[in-house]
Short mmCIF file of C-alpha atoms in Angstrom, two decimals:
data_model
loop_
_atom_site.label_atom_id
_atom_site.label_comp_id
_atom_site.label_asym_id
_atom_site.label_seq_id
_atom_site.Cartn_x
_atom_site.Cartn_y
_atom_site.Cartn_z
CA UNK A 575 -3.85 -4.59 -27.67
CA UNK A 576 -2.13 -1.29 -28.33
CA UNK A 577 -1.71 0.91 -25.30
CA UNK A 578 -1.83 4.70 -25.48
CA UNK A 579 1.74 5.93 -25.14
CA UNK A 580 2.78 7.26 -21.77
CA UNK A 581 3.71 10.60 -23.35
CA UNK A 582 0.14 10.97 -24.60
CA UNK A 583 -1.29 9.96 -21.25
CA UNK A 584 0.96 12.44 -19.47
CA UNK A 585 -0.06 15.18 -21.89
CA UNK A 586 -3.75 14.48 -21.25
CA UNK A 587 -3.28 14.45 -17.48
CA UNK A 588 -1.16 17.60 -17.49
CA UNK A 589 -3.77 19.46 -19.53
CA UNK A 590 -6.39 18.56 -16.93
CA UNK A 591 -4.20 19.43 -13.94
CA UNK A 592 -2.84 22.88 -14.74
CA UNK A 593 0.12 22.13 -17.00
CA UNK A 594 3.23 19.98 -16.95
CA UNK A 595 5.00 21.64 -14.01
CA UNK A 596 1.91 21.74 -11.82
CA UNK A 597 1.07 18.14 -12.57
CA UNK A 598 4.63 16.91 -12.10
CA UNK A 599 4.63 18.47 -8.64
CA UNK A 600 1.79 16.12 -7.62
CA UNK A 601 3.76 12.93 -8.25
CA UNK A 602 4.19 10.63 -5.22
CA UNK A 603 7.33 10.93 -3.10
CA UNK A 604 9.31 7.70 -3.36
CA UNK A 605 12.26 6.42 -1.37
CA UNK A 606 15.29 4.49 -2.53
CA UNK A 607 15.80 0.86 -1.58
CA UNK A 608 18.36 1.89 1.02
CA UNK A 609 16.01 4.49 2.51
CA UNK A 610 13.17 1.98 2.72
CA UNK A 611 15.42 -0.65 4.26
CA UNK A 612 16.45 1.82 6.98
CA UNK A 613 12.88 2.39 8.20
CA UNK A 614 12.29 0.49 11.47
CA UNK A 615 9.86 -2.40 11.24
CA UNK A 616 7.57 -0.81 13.84
CA UNK A 617 6.93 2.07 11.41
CA UNK A 618 5.97 -0.37 8.68
CA UNK A 619 3.60 -2.15 11.06
CA UNK A 620 2.15 1.19 12.17
CA UNK A 621 1.47 2.30 8.61
CA UNK A 622 -0.10 -0.99 7.57
CA UNK A 623 -2.22 -0.98 10.72
CA UNK A 624 -3.36 2.58 10.09
CA UNK A 625 -4.57 1.45 6.68
CA UNK A 626 -6.47 -1.45 8.22
CA UNK A 627 -8.10 0.73 10.88
CA UNK A 628 -9.03 3.35 8.27
CA UNK A 629 -10.99 0.90 6.11
CA UNK A 630 -14.63 1.93 6.25
CA UNK A 631 -13.91 4.96 8.43
CA UNK A 632 -13.14 8.61 7.86
CA UNK A 633 -9.37 8.96 7.46
CA UNK A 634 -9.32 12.13 9.58
CA UNK A 635 -11.02 10.34 12.47
CA UNK A 636 -8.35 7.66 12.44
CA UNK A 637 -5.54 10.23 12.11
CA UNK A 638 -6.86 12.20 15.08
CA UNK A 639 -6.92 9.07 17.23
CA UNK A 640 -3.60 7.73 16.00
CA UNK A 641 -1.35 9.10 18.79
CA UNK A 642 -3.53 7.31 21.33
CA UNK A 643 -3.59 4.14 19.24
CA UNK A 644 0.21 4.22 19.00
CA UNK A 645 0.42 4.53 22.78
CA UNK A 646 -2.11 1.78 23.47
CA UNK A 647 -0.50 -0.61 20.98
CA UNK A 648 3.01 -0.36 22.42
CA UNK A 649 4.23 2.00 19.65
CA UNK A 650 3.77 -0.97 17.31
CA UNK A 651 6.82 -2.71 18.74
CA UNK A 652 6.75 -5.85 16.59
CA UNK A 653 7.74 -8.48 19.19
CA UNK A 654 5.31 -7.01 21.75
CA UNK A 655 2.43 -6.83 19.27
CA UNK A 656 3.12 -10.40 18.16
CA UNK A 657 2.63 -11.48 21.80
CA UNK A 658 -0.78 -9.80 22.16
CA UNK A 659 -2.75 -12.05 24.51
CA UNK A 660 -6.48 -12.55 24.93
CA UNK A 661 -6.20 -10.46 28.09
CA UNK A 662 -4.46 -7.70 26.11
CA UNK A 663 -7.28 -7.79 23.56
CA UNK A 664 -9.93 -7.58 26.28
CA UNK A 665 -8.16 -4.54 27.69
CA UNK A 666 -7.90 -2.89 24.28
CA UNK A 667 -11.60 -3.43 23.62
CA UNK A 668 -12.26 -1.29 26.70
CA UNK A 669 -9.62 1.32 25.88
CA UNK A 670 -11.11 4.56 24.55
CA UNK A 671 -7.79 5.51 22.94
CA UNK A 672 -8.22 2.87 20.22
CA UNK A 673 -10.79 1.98 17.59
CA UNK A 674 -12.46 -0.88 19.41
CA UNK A 675 -12.85 -3.34 16.56
CA UNK A 676 -11.72 -6.82 17.57
CA UNK A 677 -10.83 -8.10 14.09
CA UNK A 678 -8.78 -5.01 13.28
CA UNK A 679 -6.99 -5.16 16.62
CA UNK A 680 -6.19 -8.83 16.07
CA UNK A 681 -4.82 -7.99 12.63
CA UNK A 682 -2.06 -6.05 14.41
CA UNK A 683 -0.98 -9.24 16.16
CA UNK A 684 -1.28 -11.32 12.99
CA UNK A 685 0.76 -8.85 10.96
CA UNK A 686 3.35 -8.54 13.71
CA UNK A 687 3.80 -12.32 13.52
CA UNK A 688 4.11 -11.98 9.72
CA UNK A 689 6.73 -9.27 10.18
CA UNK A 690 8.59 -11.42 12.70
CA UNK A 691 8.77 -14.22 10.15
CA UNK A 692 9.97 -11.79 7.48
CA UNK A 693 12.71 -10.58 9.80
CA UNK A 694 13.89 -14.16 10.29
CA UNK A 695 13.90 -14.73 6.54
CA UNK A 696 15.27 -11.41 5.29
CA UNK A 697 16.92 -9.68 8.25
CA UNK A 698 14.01 -7.30 8.67
CA UNK A 699 10.52 -6.81 7.31
CA UNK A 700 11.77 -3.51 5.87
CA UNK A 701 14.37 -5.34 3.79
CA UNK A 702 11.71 -7.64 2.38
CA UNK A 703 9.48 -4.76 1.27
CA UNK A 704 12.38 -2.58 0.11
CA UNK A 705 13.99 -5.21 -2.08
CA UNK A 706 10.89 -6.62 -3.76
CA UNK A 707 11.08 -5.75 -7.49
CA UNK A 708 8.54 -3.27 -8.82
CA UNK A 709 8.07 -5.26 -12.02
CA UNK A 710 6.31 -7.91 -9.91
CA UNK A 711 4.34 -5.59 -7.65
CA UNK A 712 1.31 -7.87 -7.86
CA UNK A 713 3.49 -10.66 -6.47
CA UNK A 714 4.22 -8.56 -3.40
CA UNK A 715 0.53 -7.85 -2.87
CA UNK A 716 -0.19 -11.58 -3.23
CA UNK A 717 2.33 -12.42 -0.50
CA UNK A 718 0.81 -9.78 1.77
CA UNK A 719 -2.67 -11.17 1.14
CA UNK A 720 -1.59 -14.77 1.81
CA UNK A 721 0.66 -14.25 4.81
CA UNK A 722 -0.71 -11.06 6.33
CA UNK A 723 -4.17 -10.13 7.56
CA UNK A 724 -6.36 -7.47 5.92
CA UNK A 725 -3.40 -5.95 4.04
CA UNK A 726 -3.95 -7.40 0.59
CA UNK A 727 -5.54 -5.30 -2.12
CA UNK A 728 -5.75 -1.54 -1.97
CA UNK A 729 -5.14 -1.33 1.78
CA UNK A 730 -1.66 -2.76 1.24
CA UNK A 731 -1.09 -0.74 -1.92
CA UNK A 732 -1.89 2.53 -0.18
CA UNK A 733 0.27 1.60 2.82
CA UNK A 734 3.23 0.88 0.56
CA UNK A 735 2.65 4.19 -1.21
CA UNK A 736 2.67 6.05 2.12
CA UNK A 737 5.95 4.35 3.00
CA UNK A 738 7.51 5.50 -0.28
CA UNK A 739 7.64 2.08 -1.99
CA UNK A 740 7.14 2.23 -5.74
CA UNK A 741 3.94 0.60 -6.94
CA UNK A 742 0.50 1.31 -8.28
CA UNK A 743 -2.81 1.76 -6.50
CA UNK A 744 -5.89 0.33 -8.15
CA UNK A 745 -8.24 3.12 -7.15
CA UNK A 746 -11.43 3.83 -9.06
CA UNK A 747 -9.97 6.20 -11.65
CA UNK A 748 -6.94 3.98 -12.33
CA UNK A 749 -9.27 1.04 -12.94
CA UNK A 750 -11.43 3.17 -15.27
CA UNK A 751 -8.30 4.10 -17.24
CA UNK A 752 -7.19 0.47 -17.46
CA UNK A 753 -10.62 -0.52 -18.76
CA UNK A 754 -10.53 2.30 -21.31
CA UNK A 755 -7.08 1.12 -22.46
CA UNK A 756 -8.40 -2.41 -22.94
CA UNK A 757 -6.11 -3.88 -20.27
CA UNK A 758 -9.03 -5.30 -18.25
CA UNK A 759 -12.81 -5.29 -18.50
CA UNK A 760 -13.52 -4.82 -14.78
CA UNK A 761 -11.79 -4.18 -11.49
CA UNK A 762 -8.78 -6.52 -11.65
CA UNK A 763 -9.05 -9.22 -9.00
CA UNK A 764 -8.25 -12.45 -10.81
CA UNK A 765 -4.64 -13.47 -11.29
CA UNK A 766 -5.11 -13.13 -15.03
CA UNK A 767 -6.33 -9.54 -14.78
CA UNK A 768 -3.69 -8.62 -12.22
CA UNK A 769 -0.98 -10.03 -14.49
CA UNK A 770 -2.39 -8.05 -17.43
CA UNK A 771 -2.33 -4.94 -15.24
CA UNK A 772 1.27 -5.53 -14.21
CA UNK A 773 2.28 -6.15 -17.82
CA UNK A 774 0.67 -2.86 -18.92
CA UNK A 775 2.43 -0.92 -16.17
CA UNK A 776 5.72 -2.60 -17.04
CA UNK A 777 5.24 -1.60 -20.69
CA UNK A 778 4.63 2.05 -19.77
CA UNK A 779 7.60 1.96 -17.40
CA UNK A 780 9.95 0.57 -20.03
CA UNK A 781 8.73 3.20 -22.51
CA UNK A 782 8.95 6.19 -20.17
CA UNK A 783 11.55 5.31 -17.55
CA UNK A 784 9.00 6.43 -14.95
CA UNK A 785 8.24 4.60 -11.70
CA UNK A 786 4.97 2.72 -11.37
CA UNK A 787 3.68 5.33 -8.92
CA UNK A 788 4.00 8.10 -11.52
CA UNK A 789 2.23 5.96 -14.10
CA UNK A 790 -0.56 5.18 -11.64
CA UNK A 791 -1.02 8.86 -10.83
CA UNK A 792 -1.00 9.77 -14.52
CA UNK A 793 -3.60 7.16 -15.44
CA UNK A 794 -5.91 8.37 -12.68
CA UNK A 795 -5.68 11.95 -13.89
CA UNK A 796 -6.66 11.09 -17.46
CA UNK A 797 -10.16 10.15 -16.31
CA UNK A 798 -12.88 12.77 -16.62
#
C-alpha cells in the first residue's frame, strides 16, 4: 500500500479551504506534555463527562446546561464523584439542572473511580493522559474503553482533542479518507484496522513532522 504523501494531502485540503494560510489557521490547538499534566483532574473528568452527556444530544443543549451540571456534580471533584451513592443518584435523577440519564450519570462515578486509580498509579490522571505516546494513540483509547465507562471510541477521542492532547478523531470524513487511501475498508473497529490506522498516521507524521491532530484535520478536509 502506497499512501498519498502528506504534502499532497495538505495541498488538496488547502485548495478546498481557502488557501494554505486560511487552512493552517484551522488546525487544532494542542498543549505540551507539561501543560496537559498541569490541568487538574477534575477538568479532565468534566470534559470526558461532557462528551458522554453530549452523545445523542445537541451539543448546544448540553453546553447551555453545563454550568448547572457542574454545580450538581460537585464541580467534578474526583474523590466526591467516586463516592456517588445510590441516594446521590436518586437525587440527581430529580434534579432539573442535570441531564437525567441514569447510565450517563453513573458513568461519572465509574470514570471518577478510574481517575482515582490512575492517580494512584501515575500521580494524577492528568499525568497518565499527558505522557501517553502519540504513536500508540489507539492504545490509549483501548485503555479508556477497558477501564473507563462510555469514553472509548470517538467520545474519548473528541474529549482528548478538547483537552489539547495530540491524537486523531475517526469522524466520518477521516474514515472516508482512510478508505480512499486503502488503509481500511470500513470504519476501523477491529484491532487490526485500528493498528493499520495508527501505522498510517505514524507514517504521515514521520514524513511531515506534523502532530496527529493536524494529519486528522487534513485528511478530513480532503473529502468532497
